[in-house]
Amino acid sequence: MKKKAFKAESKRLLDLMINSIYTNKDIFLREIISNASDAIDKLHYLSLTDKDIDIAKEEFKINISVDKEARKITISDNGIGMDEVELENNLGTICESGSRLFKLENEKKEDIDIIGQFGVGFYSAFMVASKIEVVSRKYGSKSAYKWVSDGVDGYTIEEASRDSFGTDIIIYLKEDSDECEYSNYLEDYKIKEIVKKYSDYITYPIIMPVTHEHLKEGSKDEYESHTEDETLNSMVPIWKKSASDVSEEEYNRFYTDTFYDYENPAHTFRNHVEGKCEFTSLLFIPSHAPYDYYQKDYEKGLQLYSNGVLIMDKCKELLPDHFNFVKGLVDSADVSLNISREILQQDKQVQLIAKSIEGKIKKELENMLENDREKYEKFYQNFGMQLKFGVYNDFGMYKDDLKDLLLFYSGKEKKMVTLKEYVSNMSKDQDKIYYACGETRDKIDMLPQVESFKDKEFEVLYLTDYIDEFALSMLREYDGKQFVNVASESVNLESDKEKKELDKENDKFKDMLSAMGKVLEGSVKEVKFTSRLKNHPVCISTRGSISIEMEKVINAMPTDEQVKAESILEINKDHPIAEKLKSLYTDNKEEFDKYTKVLYNEARLIEGLPVENPTELTNIICELLSK
Ligand code: ADP
């Protein structure tokens, strides 16, 4: 028989397990039992949906037996089983949970209690085993196979025999050492304790023969023992236990085990709905974004159970995109077991549940925002982006549902504020909601256009996520107040008197300004004087619905669509440079053109835009400097 080597990644995981000094080795049993339960789930599900398979739910079980002499523990299930190819593929190659572990291991090696917090699957048994045998017979097949490995030298697969379908996992315990007394795992009490702690909610009975000793009848010192099968788990799924019986710790453990997170959830909520459609939901908001959250292949969804039977692991129809970070499950007797992925979308019950769940999540978030601001802000740091996408996507279909969950940084308050808070803080002579965009809060804070708002003590929202302005433009207004970019041409904070003066100035120098416009043709729509800049000489404002930030974002997208914001170069009418330009216009046309170009590019740099023609600009600057 040929020994096969493990694939490279599997080998690394195995080494990690074999040499693990992880103190909580107990979890190996949880992993093996969880696999057994999954395998039974699969067959149970088939039996419910396929008339030819007739197995009553009561027949399913997981048996644990211990052989102290041989130092082995056997965990047997009558689940779906594995054929030769599956043994090879599932146990010879690293499995999903393993690869998840690696991604994590590579990222933040030091501080994570990787093994304990993570579902590391079958391989974790090598923390306690010197050898593992897996004997399995696939349901519907006559032959059984045995997979054997000591972890180090690879594995073998050979034909074997097994009376019926299902799988035995046989774990040969390592010899005791200073560091760990593996023999503990041969004791009934130890196994009972581990099962109770980690696998209580498994829905099939976990049965073990337990030996009880008691005094012989009529005797004072003679003992006799008898052995009987005991069911070690309560089998009540956590969401079916009465809420008062479940501790936060239990929910947390259920969450980390089921959804493979190494951190406890930030928020847990459970709900039972009766009426047109009855269901129970148990939902979690993770305390950090999953490693693949912002990648394309992140799959949203909730587990879907039909009266305790798992029918789907990630039912995406149950969650709207804007709440795609929520993890958890829904259990409803009203959902047909035979429901297929294809018809899920049209299923009335599923639609009803999804609607109700969406409302519930929204309520929970609103409550959190109102009652635990710190927690909400942390949540928002992790998933706020998704809410903003939610406002923008689907042509704004969900904007009204989500607008009150948004937070933006207020430059004045120096903290995150809701739109409602912004509006209630508005001063009497303010009728719009102002915002400014930029890469960082610091950069925005230094924008010339922001200055005059600070003077007036108007609150400006500092937007740093590229989606922000798109979300606001989708909202258009909040509470009747329009959103206005401080860099937009239409902002006018001037008094009527100031405005008149400005108009006069623009009129008086209109030839000069249009001459500047000519020099910058193709780059700006217009050049004009402004009174909105305090200390800065120039700025770029935009006309119409596309701002400079939006231009950057849209043009960076991998589509052919290219847009151009309508830019206006504004010159501070009170800045010395204004006088300089006026005199150059009459005295030195050539130099006037150069000044125009320098000023335009200066404004671009302040906006965080690239210089259009760096060589030309640097030549001009050098020339002017050497005068
Ligand atoms: P995971 O459970 O995360 O997929 P594991 O390493 O624990 O990873 O298991 C790998 C695969 O081996 C499982 O996905 C399953 O297909 C198969 N397997 C493990 N144990 C059993 C079992 N008792 N019965 C049937 N299949 C099993």
PDB file of N, CA, C and O and ligand atoms in Angstrom, residues 31-32 34-40 42 75 77 79-82 86 90-91 93-98 100 119-123 134 136 166-169 260, ligand 1:
ATOM      1  N   GLU A  31     -14.635  19.674  17.538  1.00  0.00           N
ATOM      2  CA  GLU A  31     -14.479  19.670  16.081  1.00  0.00           C
ATOM      3  C   GLU A  31     -14.940  18.352  15.468  1.00  0.00           C
ATOM      4  O   GLU A  31     -15.617  18.326  14.453  1.00  0.00           O
ATOM      5  N   ILE A  32     -14.548  17.252  16.104  1.00  0.00           N
ATOM      6  CA  ILE A  32     -14.912  15.941  15.569  1.00  0.00           C
ATOM      7  C   ILE A  32     -16.427  15.736  15.666  1.00  0.00           C
ATOM      8  O   ILE A  32     -17.064  15.239  14.735  1.00  0.00           O
ATOM      9  N   SER A  34     -18.675  18.087  15.770  1.00  0.00           N
ATOM     10  CA  SER A  34     -19.324  18.997  14.835  1.00  0.00           C
ATOM     11  C   SER A  34     -19.319  18.419  13.416  1.00  0.00           C
ATOM     12  O   SER A  34     -20.310  18.507  12.686  1.00  0.00           O
ATOM     13  N   ASN A  35     -18.217  17.790  13.029  1.00  0.00           N
ATOM     14  CA  ASN A  35     -18.172  17.124  11.714  1.00  0.00           C
ATOM     15  C   ASN A  35     -19.196  15.985  11.637  1.00  0.00           C
ATOM     16  O   ASN A  35     -19.852  15.795  10.619  1.00  0.00           O
ATOM     17  N   ALA A  36     -19.290  15.222  12.730  1.00  0.00           N
ATOM     18  CA  ALA A  36     -20.234  14.106  12.751  1.00  0.00           C
ATOM     19  C   ALA A  36     -21.660  14.632  12.603  1.00  0.00           C
ATOM     20  O   ALA A  36     -22.470  14.092  11.840  1.00  0.00           O
ATOM     21  N   SER A  37     -21.943  15.707  13.304  1.00  0.00           N
ATOM     22  CA  SER A  37     -23.272  16.291  13.236  1.00  0.00           C
ATOM     23  C   SER A  37     -23.575  16.823  11.835  1.00  0.00           C
ATOM     24  O   SER A  37     -24.675  16.636  11.305  1.00  0.00           O
ATOM     25  N   ASP A  38     -22.585  17.453  11.218  1.00  0.00           N
ATOM     26  CA  ASP A  38     -22.760  17.929   9.831  1.00  0.00           C
ATOM     27  C   ASP A  38     -23.080  16.766   8.901  1.00  0.00           C
ATOM     28  O   ASP A  38     -23.923  16.874   8.009  1.00  0.00           O
ATOM     29  N   ALA A  39     -22.352  15.674   9.097  1.00  0.00           N
ATOM     30  CA  ALA A  39     -22.544  14.512   8.220  1.00  0.00           C
ATOM     31  C   ALA A  39     -23.945  13.933   8.403  1.00  0.00           C
ATOM     32  O   ALA A  39     -24.591  13.502   7.441  1.00  0.00           O
ATOM     33  N   ILE A  40     -24.433  13.953   9.629  1.00  0.00           N
ATOM     34  CA  ILE A  40     -25.797  13.463   9.880  1.00  0.00           C
ATOM     35  C   ILE A  40     -26.812  14.445   9.296  1.00  0.00           C
ATOM     36  O   ILE A  40     -27.792  14.044   8.673  1.00  0.00           O
ATOM     37  N   LYS A  42     -26.537  16.144   6.728  1.00  0.00           N
ATOM     38  CA  LYS A  42     -26.637  15.929   5.282  1.00  0.00           C
ATOM     39  C   LYS A  42     -27.558  14.757   4.960  1.00  0.00           C
ATOM     40  O   LYS A  42     -28.392  14.836   4.057  1.00  0.00           O
ATOM     41  N   ILE A  75     -15.199   8.027  17.921  1.00  0.00           N
ATOM     42  CA  ILE A  75     -16.413   8.824  17.749  1.00  0.00           C
ATOM     43  C   ILE A  75     -17.086   8.337  16.464  1.00  0.00           C
ATOM     44  O   ILE A  75     -16.499   8.413  15.386  1.00  0.00           O
ATOM     45  N   ASP A  77     -20.532   8.059  13.861  1.00  0.00           N
ATOM     46  CA  ASP A  77     -21.811   8.661  13.496  1.00  0.00           C
ATOM     47  C   ASP A  77     -22.459   7.820  12.414  1.00  0.00           C
ATOM     48  O   ASP A  77     -21.786   7.061  11.728  1.00  0.00           O
ATOM     49  N   GLY A  79     -23.972   9.186   9.796  1.00  0.00           N
ATOM     50  CA  GLY A  79     -24.244  10.238   8.818  1.00  0.00           C
ATOM     51  C   GLY A  79     -23.976   9.755   7.414  1.00  0.00           C
ATOM     52  O   GLY A  79     -23.909   8.551   7.153  1.00  0.00           O
ATOM     53  N   ILE A  80     -23.754  10.696   6.538  1.00  0.00           N
ATOM     54  CA  ILE A  80     -23.662  10.406   5.105  1.00  0.00           C
ATOM     55  C   ILE A  80     -22.436   9.571   4.714  1.00  0.00           C
ATOM     56  O   ILE A  80     -22.447   8.837   3.750  1.00  0.00           O
ATOM     57  N   GLY A  81     -21.348   9.662   5.518  1.00  0.00           N
ATOM     58  CA  GLY A  81     -20.151   8.882   5.236  1.00  0.00           C
ATOM     59  C   GLY A  81     -19.338   9.429   4.076  1.00  0.00           C
ATOM     60  O   GLY A  81     -19.739  10.388   3.418  1.00  0.00           O
ATOM     61  N   MET A  82     -18.180   8.818   3.863  1.00  0.00           N
ATOM     62  CA  MET A  82     -17.312   9.258   2.763  1.00  0.00           C
ATOM     63  C   MET A  82     -16.870   8.048   1.954  1.00  0.00           C
ATOM     64  O   MET A  82     -16.604   6.987   2.507  1.00  0.00           O
ATOM     65  N   GLU A  86     -13.634  10.845  -1.481  1.00  0.00           N
ATOM     66  CA  GLU A  86     -13.914  11.903  -0.500  1.00  0.00           C
ATOM     67  C   GLU A  86     -12.937  11.861   0.680  1.00  0.00           C
ATOM     68  O   GLU A  86     -12.515  12.892   1.186  1.00  0.00           O
ATOM     69  N   ASN A  90     -11.106  15.158   1.296  1.00  0.00           N
ATOM     70  CA  ASN A  90     -11.475  15.901   2.500  1.00  0.00           C
ATOM     71  C   ASN A  90     -10.422  15.855   3.587  1.00  0.00           C
ATOM     72  O   ASN A  90     -10.252  16.806   4.328  1.00  0.00           O
ATOM     73  N   LEU A  91      -9.733  14.735   3.681  1.00  0.00           N
ATOM     74  CA  LEU A  91      -8.775  14.611   4.778  1.00  0.00           C
ATOM     75  C   LEU A  91      -7.325  14.692   4.325  1.00  0.00           C
ATOM     76  O   LEU A  91      -6.432  14.885   5.141  1.00  0.00           O
ATOM     77  N   THR A  93      -6.334  16.815   1.901  1.00  0.00           N
ATOM     78  CA  THR A  93      -6.074  18.193   1.484  1.00  0.00           C
ATOM     79  C   THR A  93      -6.563  19.099   2.592  1.00  0.00           C
ATOM     80  O   THR A  93      -7.487  18.772   3.313  1.00  0.00           O
ATOM     81  N   ILE A  94      -5.974  20.248   2.637  1.00  0.00           N
ATOM     82  CA  ILE A  94      -6.428  21.184   3.660  1.00  0.00           C
ATOM     83  C   ILE A  94      -7.851  21.624   3.356  1.00  0.00           C
ATOM     84  O   ILE A  94      -8.241  21.759   2.216  1.00  0.00           O
ATOM     85  N   CYS A  95      -8.609  21.772   4.415  1.00  0.00           N
ATOM     86  CA  CYS A  95     -10.008  22.103   4.205  1.00  0.00           C
ATOM     87  C   CYS A  95     -10.211  23.587   4.426  1.00  0.00           C
ATOM     88  O   CYS A  95      -9.313  24.297   4.813  1.00  0.00           O
ATOM     89  N   GLU A  96     -11.422  23.947   4.194  1.00  0.00           N
ATOM     90  CA  GLU A  96     -11.737  25.378   4.228  1.00  0.00           C
ATOM     91  C   GLU A  96     -11.317  26.046   5.530  1.00  0.00           C
ATOM     92  O   GLU A  96     -10.700  27.089   5.530  1.00  0.00           O
ATOM     93  N   SER A  97     -11.643  25.378   6.609  1.00  0.00           N
ATOM     94  CA  SER A  97     -11.340  26.017   7.892  1.00  0.00           C
ATOM     95  C   SER A  97      -9.836  26.200   8.045  1.00  0.00           C
ATOM     96  O   SER A  97      -9.374  27.181   8.590  1.00  0.00           O
ATOM     97  N   GLY A  98      -9.084  25.255   7.538  1.00  0.00           N
ATOM     98  CA  GLY A  98      -7.640  25.341   7.616  1.00  0.00           C
ATOM     99  C   GLY A  98      -7.101  26.522   6.838  1.00  0.00           C
ATOM    100  O   GLY A  98      -6.229  27.246   7.310  1.00  0.00           O
ATOM    101  N   ARG A 100      -8.659  29.163   6.113  1.00  0.00           N
ATOM    102  CA  ARG A 100      -9.029  30.394   6.809  1.00  0.00           C
ATOM    103  C   ARG A 100      -8.015  30.693   7.891  1.00  0.00           C
ATOM    104  O   ARG A 100      -7.577  31.811   8.064  1.00  0.00           O
ATOM    105  N   GLY A 119     -12.421  27.486  14.250  1.00  0.00           N
ATOM    106  CA  GLY A 119     -12.761  26.122  13.904  1.00  0.00           C
ATOM    107  C   GLY A 119     -11.620  25.618  13.045  1.00  0.00           C
ATOM    108  O   GLY A 119     -11.463  26.048  11.913  1.00  0.00           O
ATOM    109  N   VAL A 120     -10.804  24.757  13.574  1.00  0.00           N
ATOM    110  CA  VAL A 120      -9.684  24.294  12.768  1.00  0.00           C
ATOM    111  C   VAL A 120      -9.949  22.899  12.234  1.00  0.00           C
ATOM    112  O   VAL A 120      -9.125  22.312  11.555  1.00  0.00           O
ATOM    113  N   GLY A 121     -11.102  22.351  12.568  1.00  0.00           N
ATOM    114  CA  GLY A 121     -11.536  21.118  11.943  1.00  0.00           C
ATOM    115  C   GLY A 121     -10.805  19.885  12.406  1.00  0.00           C
ATOM    116  O   GLY A 121     -10.169  19.834  13.464  1.00  0.00           O
ATOM    117  N   PHE A 122     -10.932  18.905  11.544  1.00  0.00           N
ATOM    118  CA  PHE A 122     -10.442  17.573  11.793  1.00  0.00           C
ATOM    119  C   PHE A 122      -8.995  17.529  12.293  1.00  0.00           C
ATOM    120  O   PHE A 122      -8.654  16.799  13.224  1.00  0.00           O
ATOM    121  N   TYR A 123      -8.149  18.341  11.674  1.00  0.00           N
ATOM    122  CA  TYR A 123      -6.722  18.279  12.014  1.00  0.00           C
ATOM    123  C   TYR A 123      -6.425  18.579  13.474  1.00  0.00           C
ATOM    124  O   TYR A 123      -5.389  18.194  13.987  1.00  0.00           O
ATOM    125  N   VAL A 134      -9.695   6.752  10.252  1.00  0.00           N
ATOM    126  CA  VAL A 134     -11.063   7.116   9.902  1.00  0.00           C
ATOM    127  C   VAL A 134     -11.628   5.971   9.068  1.00  0.00           C
ATOM    128  O   VAL A 134     -11.097   5.653   8.005  1.00  0.00           O
ATOM    129  N   SER A 136     -14.906   4.748   7.092  1.00  0.00           N
ATOM    130  CA  SER A 136     -16.135   5.374   6.636  1.00  0.00           C
ATOM    131  C   SER A 136     -16.801   4.567   5.528  1.00  0.00           C
ATOM    132  O   SER A 136     -16.136   3.957   4.692  1.00  0.00           O
ATOM    133  N   GLY A 166     -21.880   5.442   7.542  1.00  0.00           N
ATOM    134  CA  GLY A 166     -21.448   6.330   8.621  1.00  0.00           C
ATOM    135  C   GLY A 166     -19.934   6.342   8.747  1.00  0.00           C
ATOM    136  O   GLY A 166     -19.220   5.803   7.893  1.00  0.00           O
ATOM    137  N   THR A 167     -19.457   6.951   9.816  1.00  0.00           N
ATOM    138  CA  THR A 167     -18.020   7.167   9.963  1.00  0.00           C
ATOM    139  C   THR A 167     -17.569   6.939  11.407  1.00  0.00           C
ATOM    140  O   THR A 167     -18.264   7.329  12.344  1.00  0.00           O
ATOM    141  N   ASP A 168     -16.420   6.288  11.544  1.00  0.00           N
ATOM    142  CA  ASP A 168     -15.771   6.192  12.869  1.00  0.00           C
ATOM    143  C   ASP A 168     -14.480   6.989  12.818  1.00  0.00           C
ATOM    144  O   ASP A 168     -13.685   6.802  11.901  1.00  0.00           O
ATOM    145  N   ILE A 169     -14.304   7.846  13.793  1.00  0.00           N
ATOM    146  CA  ILE A 169     -13.020   8.542  13.921  1.00  0.00           C
ATOM    147  C   ILE A 169     -12.349   7.928  15.144  1.00  0.00           C
ATOM    148  O   ILE A 169     -12.878   8.026  16.256  1.00  0.00           O
ATOM    149  N   TYR A 260     -16.976  30.942  12.779  1.00  0.00           N
ATOM    150  CA  TYR A 260     -15.522  30.967  12.676  1.00  0.00           C
ATOM    151  C   TYR A 260     -14.928  32.341  12.909  1.00  0.00           C
ATOM    152  O   TYR A 260     -14.166  32.846  12.097  1.00  0.00           O
TER     153      TYR A 260
HETATM  154  P1  ADP B   1     -14.528  21.515   7.788  1.00  0.00           P
HETATM  155  O1  ADP B   1     -15.433  20.783   8.700  1.00  0.00           O
HETATM  156  O2  ADP B   1     -14.274  22.920   8.197  1.00  0.00           O
HETATM  157  O3  ADP B   1     -14.919  21.421   6.342  1.00  0.00           O
HETATM  158  P2  ADP B   1     -12.657  19.466   8.547  1.00  0.00           P
HETATM  159  O4  ADP B   1     -11.178  19.370   8.394  1.00  0.00           O
HETATM  160  O5  ADP B   1     -13.170  19.368   9.919  1.00  0.00           O
HETATM  161  O6  ADP B   1     -13.084  20.817   7.863  1.00  0.00           O
HETATM  162  O7  ADP B   1     -13.329  18.333   7.697  1.00  0.00           O
HETATM  163  C1  ADP B   1     -13.060  18.216   6.344  1.00  0.00           C
HETATM  164  C2  ADP B   1     -14.158  17.522   5.611  1.00  0.00           C
HETATM  165  O8  ADP B   1     -14.142  16.131   5.869  1.00  0.00           O
HETATM  166  C3  ADP B   1     -15.546  17.962   5.976  1.00  0.00           C
HETATM  167  O9  ADP B   1     -15.939  19.116   5.283  1.00  0.00           O
HETATM  168  C4  ADP B   1     -16.386  16.751   5.563  1.00  0.00           C
HETATM  169  O10 ADP B   1     -16.673  16.802   4.191  1.00  0.00           O
HETATM  170  C5  ADP B   1     -15.441  15.607   5.813  1.00  0.00           C
HETATM  171  N1  ADP B   1     -15.736  14.954   7.099  1.00  0.00           N
HETATM  172  C6  ADP B   1     -15.117  15.137   8.279  1.00  0.00           C
HETATM  173  N2  ADP B   1     -15.652  14.369   9.229  1.00  0.00           N
HETATM  174  C7  ADP B   1     -16.668  13.687   8.645  1.00  0.00           C
HETATM  175  C8  ADP B   1     -17.636  12.723   9.102  1.00  0.00           C
HETATM  176  N3  ADP B   1     -17.686  12.324  10.372  1.00  0.00           N
HETATM  177  N4  ADP B   1     -18.509  12.246   8.181  1.00  0.00           N
HETATM  178  C9  ADP B   1     -18.486  12.642   6.900  1.00  0.00           C
HETATM  179  N5  ADP B   1     -17.620  13.545   6.421  1.00  0.00           N
HETATM  180  C10 ADP B   1     -16.710  14.062   7.275  1.00  0.00           C
END
